[in-house]
mmCIF file of C-alpha atoms in Angstrom:
data_model
loop_
_atom_site.group_PDB
_atom_site.id
_atom_site.type_symbol
_atom_site.label_atom_id
_atom_site.label_comp_id
_atom_site.label_asym_id
_atom_site.label_seq_id
_atom_site.Cartn_x
_atom_site.Cartn_y
_atom_site.Cartn_z
ATOM 1 C CA MET O 1 -39.493 117.949 73.068
ATOM 2 C CA THR O 2 -37.149 117.892 76.063
ATOM 3 C CA THR O 3 -36.650 121.355 77.554
ATOM 4 C CA ALA O 4 -33.375 122.112 79.292
ATOM 5 C CA LEU O 5 -31.303 124.917 80.746
ATOM 6 C CA ILE O 6 -27.549 125.037 80.330
ATOM 7 C CA SER O 7 -24.885 125.996 82.829
ATOM 8 C CA TRP O 8 -23.294 128.686 80.700
ATOM 9 C CA SER O 9 -19.757 130.050 80.860
ATOM 10 C CA GLY O 10 -19.847 131.632 77.413
ATOM 11 C CA GLY O 11 -16.910 129.458 76.392
ATOM 12 C CA LYS O 12 -16.337 126.849 73.733
ATOM 13 C CA ASP O 13 -17.320 123.733 75.703
ATOM 14 C CA SER O 14 -20.685 125.028 76.872
ATOM 15 C CA CYS O 15 -21.315 126.385 73.366
ATOM 16 C CA LEU O 16 -20.561 123.038 71.723
ATOM 17 C CA ALA O 17 -22.734 121.266 74.312
ATOM 18 C CA LEU O 18 -25.597 123.643 73.469
ATOM 19 C CA TRP O 19 -25.062 123.097 69.747
ATOM 20 C CA ARG O 20 -25.102 119.320 70.102
ATOM 21 C CA ALA O 21 -28.150 119.326 72.378
ATOM 22 C CA ARG O 22 -30.196 121.491 70.041
ATOM 23 C CA ASN O 23 -29.156 119.403 67.040
ATOM 24 C CA ALA O 24 -30.370 116.342 68.959
ATOM 25 C CA GLY O 25 -33.812 117.939 69.311
ATOM 26 C CA MET O 26 -33.612 119.574 72.732
ATOM 27 C CA ASP O 27 -35.207 122.940 73.411
ATOM 28 C CA VAL O 28 -32.696 125.029 75.380
ATOM 29 C CA PRO O 29 -34.266 128.428 76.133
ATOM 30 C CA LEU O 30 -32.303 129.309 79.273
ATOM 31 C CA LEU O 31 -28.624 130.029 79.985
ATOM 32 C CA ILE O 32 -27.495 130.291 83.625
ATOM 33 C CA THR O 33 -24.234 132.109 84.362
ATOM 34 C CA ALA O 34 -22.377 132.671 87.612
ATOM 35 C CA MET O 35 -20.984 136.169 88.139
ATOM 36 C CA ASP O 36 -18.527 137.399 90.756
ATOM 37 C CA GLU O 37 -19.813 138.987 93.933
ATOM 38 C CA ASP O 38 -20.411 142.454 92.475
ATOM 39 C CA GLY O 39 -21.821 141.148 89.190
ATOM 40 C CA ARG O 40 -19.290 142.966 87.013
ATOM 41 C CA LYS O 41 -17.645 139.881 85.472
ATOM 42 C CA SER O 42 -18.453 136.206 85.014
ATOM 43 C CA ARG O 43 -16.685 133.764 87.290
ATOM 44 C CA SER O 44 -13.489 132.229 85.864
ATOM 45 C CA HIS O 45 -13.919 133.829 82.406
ATOM 46 C CA GLY O 46 -14.138 137.512 83.381
ATOM 47 C CA VAL O 47 -16.755 138.481 80.763
ATOM 48 C CA PRO O 48 -18.984 141.532 81.402
ATOM 49 C CA PRO O 49 -22.776 141.087 81.582
ATOM 50 C CA GLU O 50 -23.408 143.214 78.482
ATOM 51 C CA LEU O 51 -21.515 140.760 76.261
ATOM 52 C CA LEU O 52 -23.086 137.716 77.907
ATOM 53 C CA ALA O 53 -26.514 139.254 77.225
ATOM 54 C CA ALA O 54 -25.600 139.943 73.594
ATOM 55 C CA GLN O 55 -24.316 136.392 73.239
ATOM 56 C CA ALA O 56 -27.531 134.928 74.651
ATOM 57 C CA ALA O 57 -29.690 137.112 72.399
ATOM 58 C CA SER O 58 -27.789 135.973 69.315
ATOM 59 C CA LEU O 59 -28.207 132.358 70.458
ATOM 60 C CA GLY O 60 -31.956 132.869 70.857
ATOM 61 C CA ALA O 61 -31.967 132.156 74.586
ATOM 62 C CA ARG O 62 -32.762 133.915 77.839
ATOM 63 C CA LEU O 63 -29.854 134.651 80.196
ATOM 64 C CA GLN O 64 -30.123 134.503 83.957
ATOM 65 C CA ARG O 65 -27.142 135.618 86.013
ATOM 66 C CA TYR O 66 -26.487 135.142 89.699
ATOM 67 C CA HIS O 67 -23.835 136.688 91.934
ATOM 68 C CA ALA O 68 -21.862 134.302 94.128
ATOM 69 C CA SER O 69 -18.601 133.883 95.967
ATOM 70 C CA TRP O 70 -16.869 130.543 95.695
ATOM 71 C CA ALA O 71 -18.188 129.770 99.181
ATOM 72 C CA SER O 72 -21.827 130.411 98.200
ATOM 73 C CA TYR O 73 -21.580 129.091 94.649
ATOM 74 C CA GLU O 74 -23.273 125.724 95.217
ATOM 75 C CA GLU O 75 -26.128 127.139 97.276
ATOM 76 C CA GLN O 76 -26.836 129.853 94.719
ATOM 77 C CA PHE O 77 -26.632 127.433 91.799
ATOM 78 C CA ILE O 78 -29.124 125.042 93.391
ATOM 79 C CA ALA O 79 -31.479 127.984 93.932
ATOM 80 C CA MET O 80 -31.266 128.791 90.224
ATOM 81 C CA LEU O 81 -31.987 125.176 89.319
ATOM 82 C CA ARG O 82 -35.010 125.105 91.615
ATOM 83 C CA ALA O 83 -36.347 128.302 90.055
ATOM 84 C CA ALA O 84 -36.007 126.745 86.599
ATOM 85 C CA LYS O 85 -37.758 123.604 87.829
ATOM 86 C CA ALA O 86 -40.650 125.772 89.016
ATOM 87 C CA GLU O 87 -40.881 127.136 85.443
ATOM 88 C CA GLY O 88 -41.242 123.609 84.076
ATOM 89 C CA ILE O 89 -37.630 122.885 83.086
ATOM 90 C CA ASP O 90 -36.645 119.345 84.100
ATOM 91 C CA HIS O 91 -33.185 118.971 82.531
ATOM 92 C CA ALA O 92 -29.807 120.719 82.832
ATOM 93 C CA LEU O 93 -26.904 120.650 80.377
ATOM 94 C CA PHE O 94 -23.207 120.901 81.214
ATOM 95 C CA GLY O 95 -20.129 121.169 79.002
ATOM 96 C CA ASP O 96 -17.778 118.908 80.944
ATOM 97 C CA ILE O 97 -15.867 116.271 79.027
ATOM 98 C CA ASP O 98 -14.212 113.729 81.294
ATOM 99 C CA LEU O 99 -13.475 115.049 84.796
ATOM 100 C CA GLN O 100 -15.488 112.715 87.026
ATOM 101 C CA PRO O 101 -15.556 114.981 90.123
ATOM 102 C CA HIS O 102 -17.246 117.682 88.007
ATOM 103 C CA ARG O 103 -19.881 115.233 86.781
ATOM 104 C CA ASP O 104 -20.459 113.944 90.290
ATOM 105 C CA TRP O 105 -21.095 117.484 91.557
ATOM 106 C CA GLU O 106 -23.411 118.339 88.659
ATOM 107 C CA GLU O 107 -25.487 115.211 89.147
ATOM 108 C CA LYS O 108 -25.642 115.901 92.888
ATOM 109 C CA VAL O 109 -26.922 119.472 92.615
ATOM 110 C CA CYS O 110 -29.390 118.523 89.884
ATOM 111 C CA ALA O 111 -30.762 115.731 92.052
ATOM 112 C CA VAL O 112 -31.236 118.161 94.936
ATOM 113 C CA ALA O 113 -33.248 120.473 92.648
ATOM 114 C CA GLY O 114 -35.182 117.676 90.945
ATOM 115 C CA LEU O 115 -33.524 118.002 87.510
ATOM 116 C CA THR O 116 -31.721 115.480 85.323
ATOM 117 C CA ALA O 117 -28.144 116.296 84.303
ATOM 118 C CA HIS O 118 -27.000 115.829 80.693
ATOM 119 C CA LEU O 119 -23.398 116.113 79.466
ATOM 120 C CA PRO O 120 -23.438 116.129 75.635
ATOM 121 C CA LEU O 121 -19.627 116.139 75.356
ATOM 122 C CA TRP O 122 -18.987 113.472 77.960
ATOM 123 C CA GLY O 123 -16.386 110.870 77.012
ATOM 124 C CA GLY O 124 -15.337 112.637 73.829
ATOM 125 C CA ASP O 125 -11.734 112.880 72.743
ATOM 126 C CA ARG O 126 -10.580 116.343 73.763
ATOM 127 C CA ARG O 127 -8.759 117.216 70.560
ATOM 128 C CA ALA O 128 -11.582 115.781 68.443
ATOM 129 C CA LEU O 129 -14.052 118.064 70.246
ATOM 130 C CA VAL O 130 -11.845 121.085 69.541
ATOM 131 C CA ASP O 131 -11.627 120.112 65.881
ATOM 132 C CA GLU O 132 -15.426 119.685 65.743
ATOM 133 C CA PHE O 133 -15.922 123.126 67.279
ATOM 134 C CA LEU O 134 -13.621 124.840 64.784
ATOM 135 C CA ALA O 135 -14.824 122.839 61.773
ATOM 136 C CA ALA O 136 -18.411 123.863 62.550
ATOM 137 C CA GLY O 137 -17.346 127.500 62.141
ATOM 138 C CA PHE O 138 -17.408 128.741 65.717
ATOM 139 C CA LYS O 139 -15.118 131.634 66.620
ATOM 140 C CA ALA O 140 -13.768 132.372 70.082
ATOM 141 C CA ILE O 141 -11.274 134.543 71.945
ATOM 142 C CA VAL O 142 -8.974 133.253 74.684
ATOM 143 C CA VAL O 143 -10.081 135.453 77.589
ATOM 144 C CA CYS O 144 -8.226 133.909 80.526
ATOM 145 C CA ILE O 145 -4.989 131.975 80.925
ATOM 146 C CA ASN O 146 -3.268 130.402 83.895
ATOM 147 C CA GLY O 147 0.288 131.727 83.996
ATOM 148 C CA ARG O 148 1.569 128.420 85.294
ATOM 149 C CA HIS O 149 0.799 126.863 81.924
ATOM 150 C CA LEU O 150 0.951 129.686 79.359
ATOM 151 C CA PRO O 151 2.690 133.052 79.021
ATOM 152 C CA ARG O 152 0.759 136.309 78.989
ATOM 153 C CA ALA O 153 1.036 136.626 75.192
ATOM 154 C CA PHE O 154 -1.506 133.830 74.712
ATOM 155 C CA CYS O 155 -4.215 135.906 76.395
ATOM 156 C CA GLY O 156 -6.513 137.668 73.934
ATOM 157 C CA ARG O 157 -5.616 135.474 70.967
ATOM 158 C CA GLU O 158 -8.141 133.889 68.665
ATOM 159 C CA PHE O 159 -8.856 130.289 69.562
ATOM 160 C CA ASP O 160 -7.902 128.787 66.224
ATOM 161 C CA ALA O 161 -5.485 126.405 64.535
ATOM 162 C CA SER O 162 -2.595 128.813 65.036
ATOM 163 C CA PHE O 163 -3.265 129.048 68.777
ATOM 164 C CA LEU O 164 -3.447 125.260 69.062
ATOM 165 C CA ALA O 165 -0.205 124.821 67.103
ATOM 166 C CA ASP O 166 1.604 127.175 69.483
ATOM 167 C CA LEU O 167 0.534 125.420 72.696
ATOM 168 C CA PRO O 168 3.502 124.103 74.654
ATOM 169 C CA PRO O 169 3.776 120.349 75.238
ATOM 170 C CA GLY O 170 1.534 119.189 78.051
ATOM 171 C CA VAL O 171 -1.059 121.950 77.625
ATOM 172 C CA ASP O 172 -4.441 120.465 76.765
ATOM 173 C CA ALA O 173 -6.073 121.620 73.532
ATOM 174 C CA CYS O 174 -9.384 121.984 75.411
ATOM 175 C CA GLY O 175 -7.814 123.743 78.382
ATOM 176 C CA GLU O 176 -9.615 121.090 80.415
ATOM 177 C CA ASN O 177 -6.958 121.231 83.120
ATOM 178 C CA GLY O 178 -7.612 124.921 83.724
ATOM 179 C CA GLU O 179 -4.938 126.238 81.360
ATOM 180 C CA PHE O 180 -7.225 128.732 79.598
ATOM 181 C CA HIS O 181 -10.846 129.834 79.049
ATOM 182 C CA THR O 182 -12.613 131.256 75.998
ATOM 183 C CA PHE O 183 -15.518 133.450 74.922
ATOM 184 C CA VAL O 184 -17.440 132.411 71.785
ATOM 185 C CA TYR O 185 -18.635 135.329 69.677
ATOM 186 C CA ASP O 186 -19.789 133.789 66.387
ATOM 187 C CA GLY O 187 -20.693 130.543 64.688
ATOM 188 C CA PRO O 188 -23.559 128.491 63.262
ATOM 189 C CA ALA O 189 -25.638 128.775 66.460
ATOM 190 C CA PHE O 190 -25.535 132.600 66.349
ATOM 191 C CA SER O 191 -27.966 134.812 64.466
ATOM 192 C CA ALA O 192 -25.215 137.459 64.227
ATOM 193 C CA PRO O 193 -21.676 137.896 65.581
ATOM 194 C CA VAL O 194 -21.370 139.425 69.058
ATOM 195 C CA ALA O 195 -19.919 142.897 68.566
ATOM 196 C CA LEU O 196 -17.055 143.514 70.975
ATOM 197 C CA ARG O 197 -13.667 145.101 71.409
ATOM 198 C CA ARG O 198 -10.562 144.035 73.251
ATOM 199 C CA THR O 199 -9.305 146.546 75.802
ATOM 200 C CA GLN O 200 -6.544 145.768 78.299
ATOM 201 C CA VAL O 201 -5.041 142.544 79.647
ATOM 202 C CA LEU O 202 -5.465 142.354 83.408
ATOM 203 C CA GLN O 203 -3.336 140.393 85.861
ATOM 204 C CA TYR O 204 -4.742 138.635 88.906
ATOM 205 C CA ASP O 205 -2.546 136.960 91.505
ATOM 206 C CA ALA O 206 -4.589 134.347 93.338
ATOM 207 C CA PRO O 207 -4.106 134.035 97.107
ATOM 208 C CA ALA O 208 -2.231 131.029 98.405
ATOM 209 C CA ASN O 209 -5.426 129.317 99.613
ATOM 210 C CA LEU O 210 -6.736 129.387 96.019
ATOM 211 C CA GLY O 211 -3.570 127.966 94.498
ATOM 212 C CA GLY O 212 -1.416 131.079 94.279
ATOM 213 C CA ALA O 213 -1.284 131.129 90.471
ATOM 214 C CA THR O 214 -1.091 134.253 88.332
ATOM 215 C CA TYR O 215 -3.955 134.641 85.857
ATOM 216 C CA TYR O 216 -4.256 136.957 82.860
ATOM 217 C CA PHE O 217 -7.628 138.186 81.619
ATOM 218 C CA GLN O 218 -8.352 139.759 78.263
ATOM 219 C CA GLU O 219 -10.846 142.460 79.127
ATOM 220 C CA LEU O 220 -13.693 142.643 76.615
ATOM 221 C CA ALA O 221 -16.201 145.430 76.203
ATOM 222 C CA PRO O 222 -19.129 146.336 73.946
ATOM 223 C CA PRO O 223 -18.313 148.525 70.931
ATOM 224 C CA LYS O 224 -18.005 152.227 71.553
ATOM 225 C CA ALA O 225 -21.169 154.169 70.805
#
């Protein structure tokens, strides 16, 4: 059986890639997630480590997190790949669909670390992948939106048929152009739903050198004791 790690955001694309890979007979015991510099939230998605750990446990996998700035991201990621290689893992999974520069980077860093990159969703029709994800019974929350593409009210919504129907023209159903990100909390790959609560919606104004867009994050937290 092929053993692989997966580059894990906690969102729908990486979850569907994991689901497909396991259904194809791969053993995927390790999730690797990039956190921000202080380790309080995951990069891009803004999910706290407690919920990522609960997600991994329900998926029957081990989670390894690493802290990185955007400047150190590649170096830190290669170090994680090399550590996995030393444990006997020779393959790495990614949830990208059709953005060639992303695939080029993933194949490059895997080659440096001596792993083989696999992209289970590659070349799929974006809307068909979304429909597959929902039809399988996965459930997700929209945890981040780019204000250039969507208004604040979309942040924190369930990623479902209603959300998709409300997307403005030109906004991709997969969010593959950076319009939004998700957190998956239940579905056929989970032994139990991830218990969580929505708290506040946070606003982040990116500096000009990072595009200058306004982002909204649905803050998630574990249930109150």
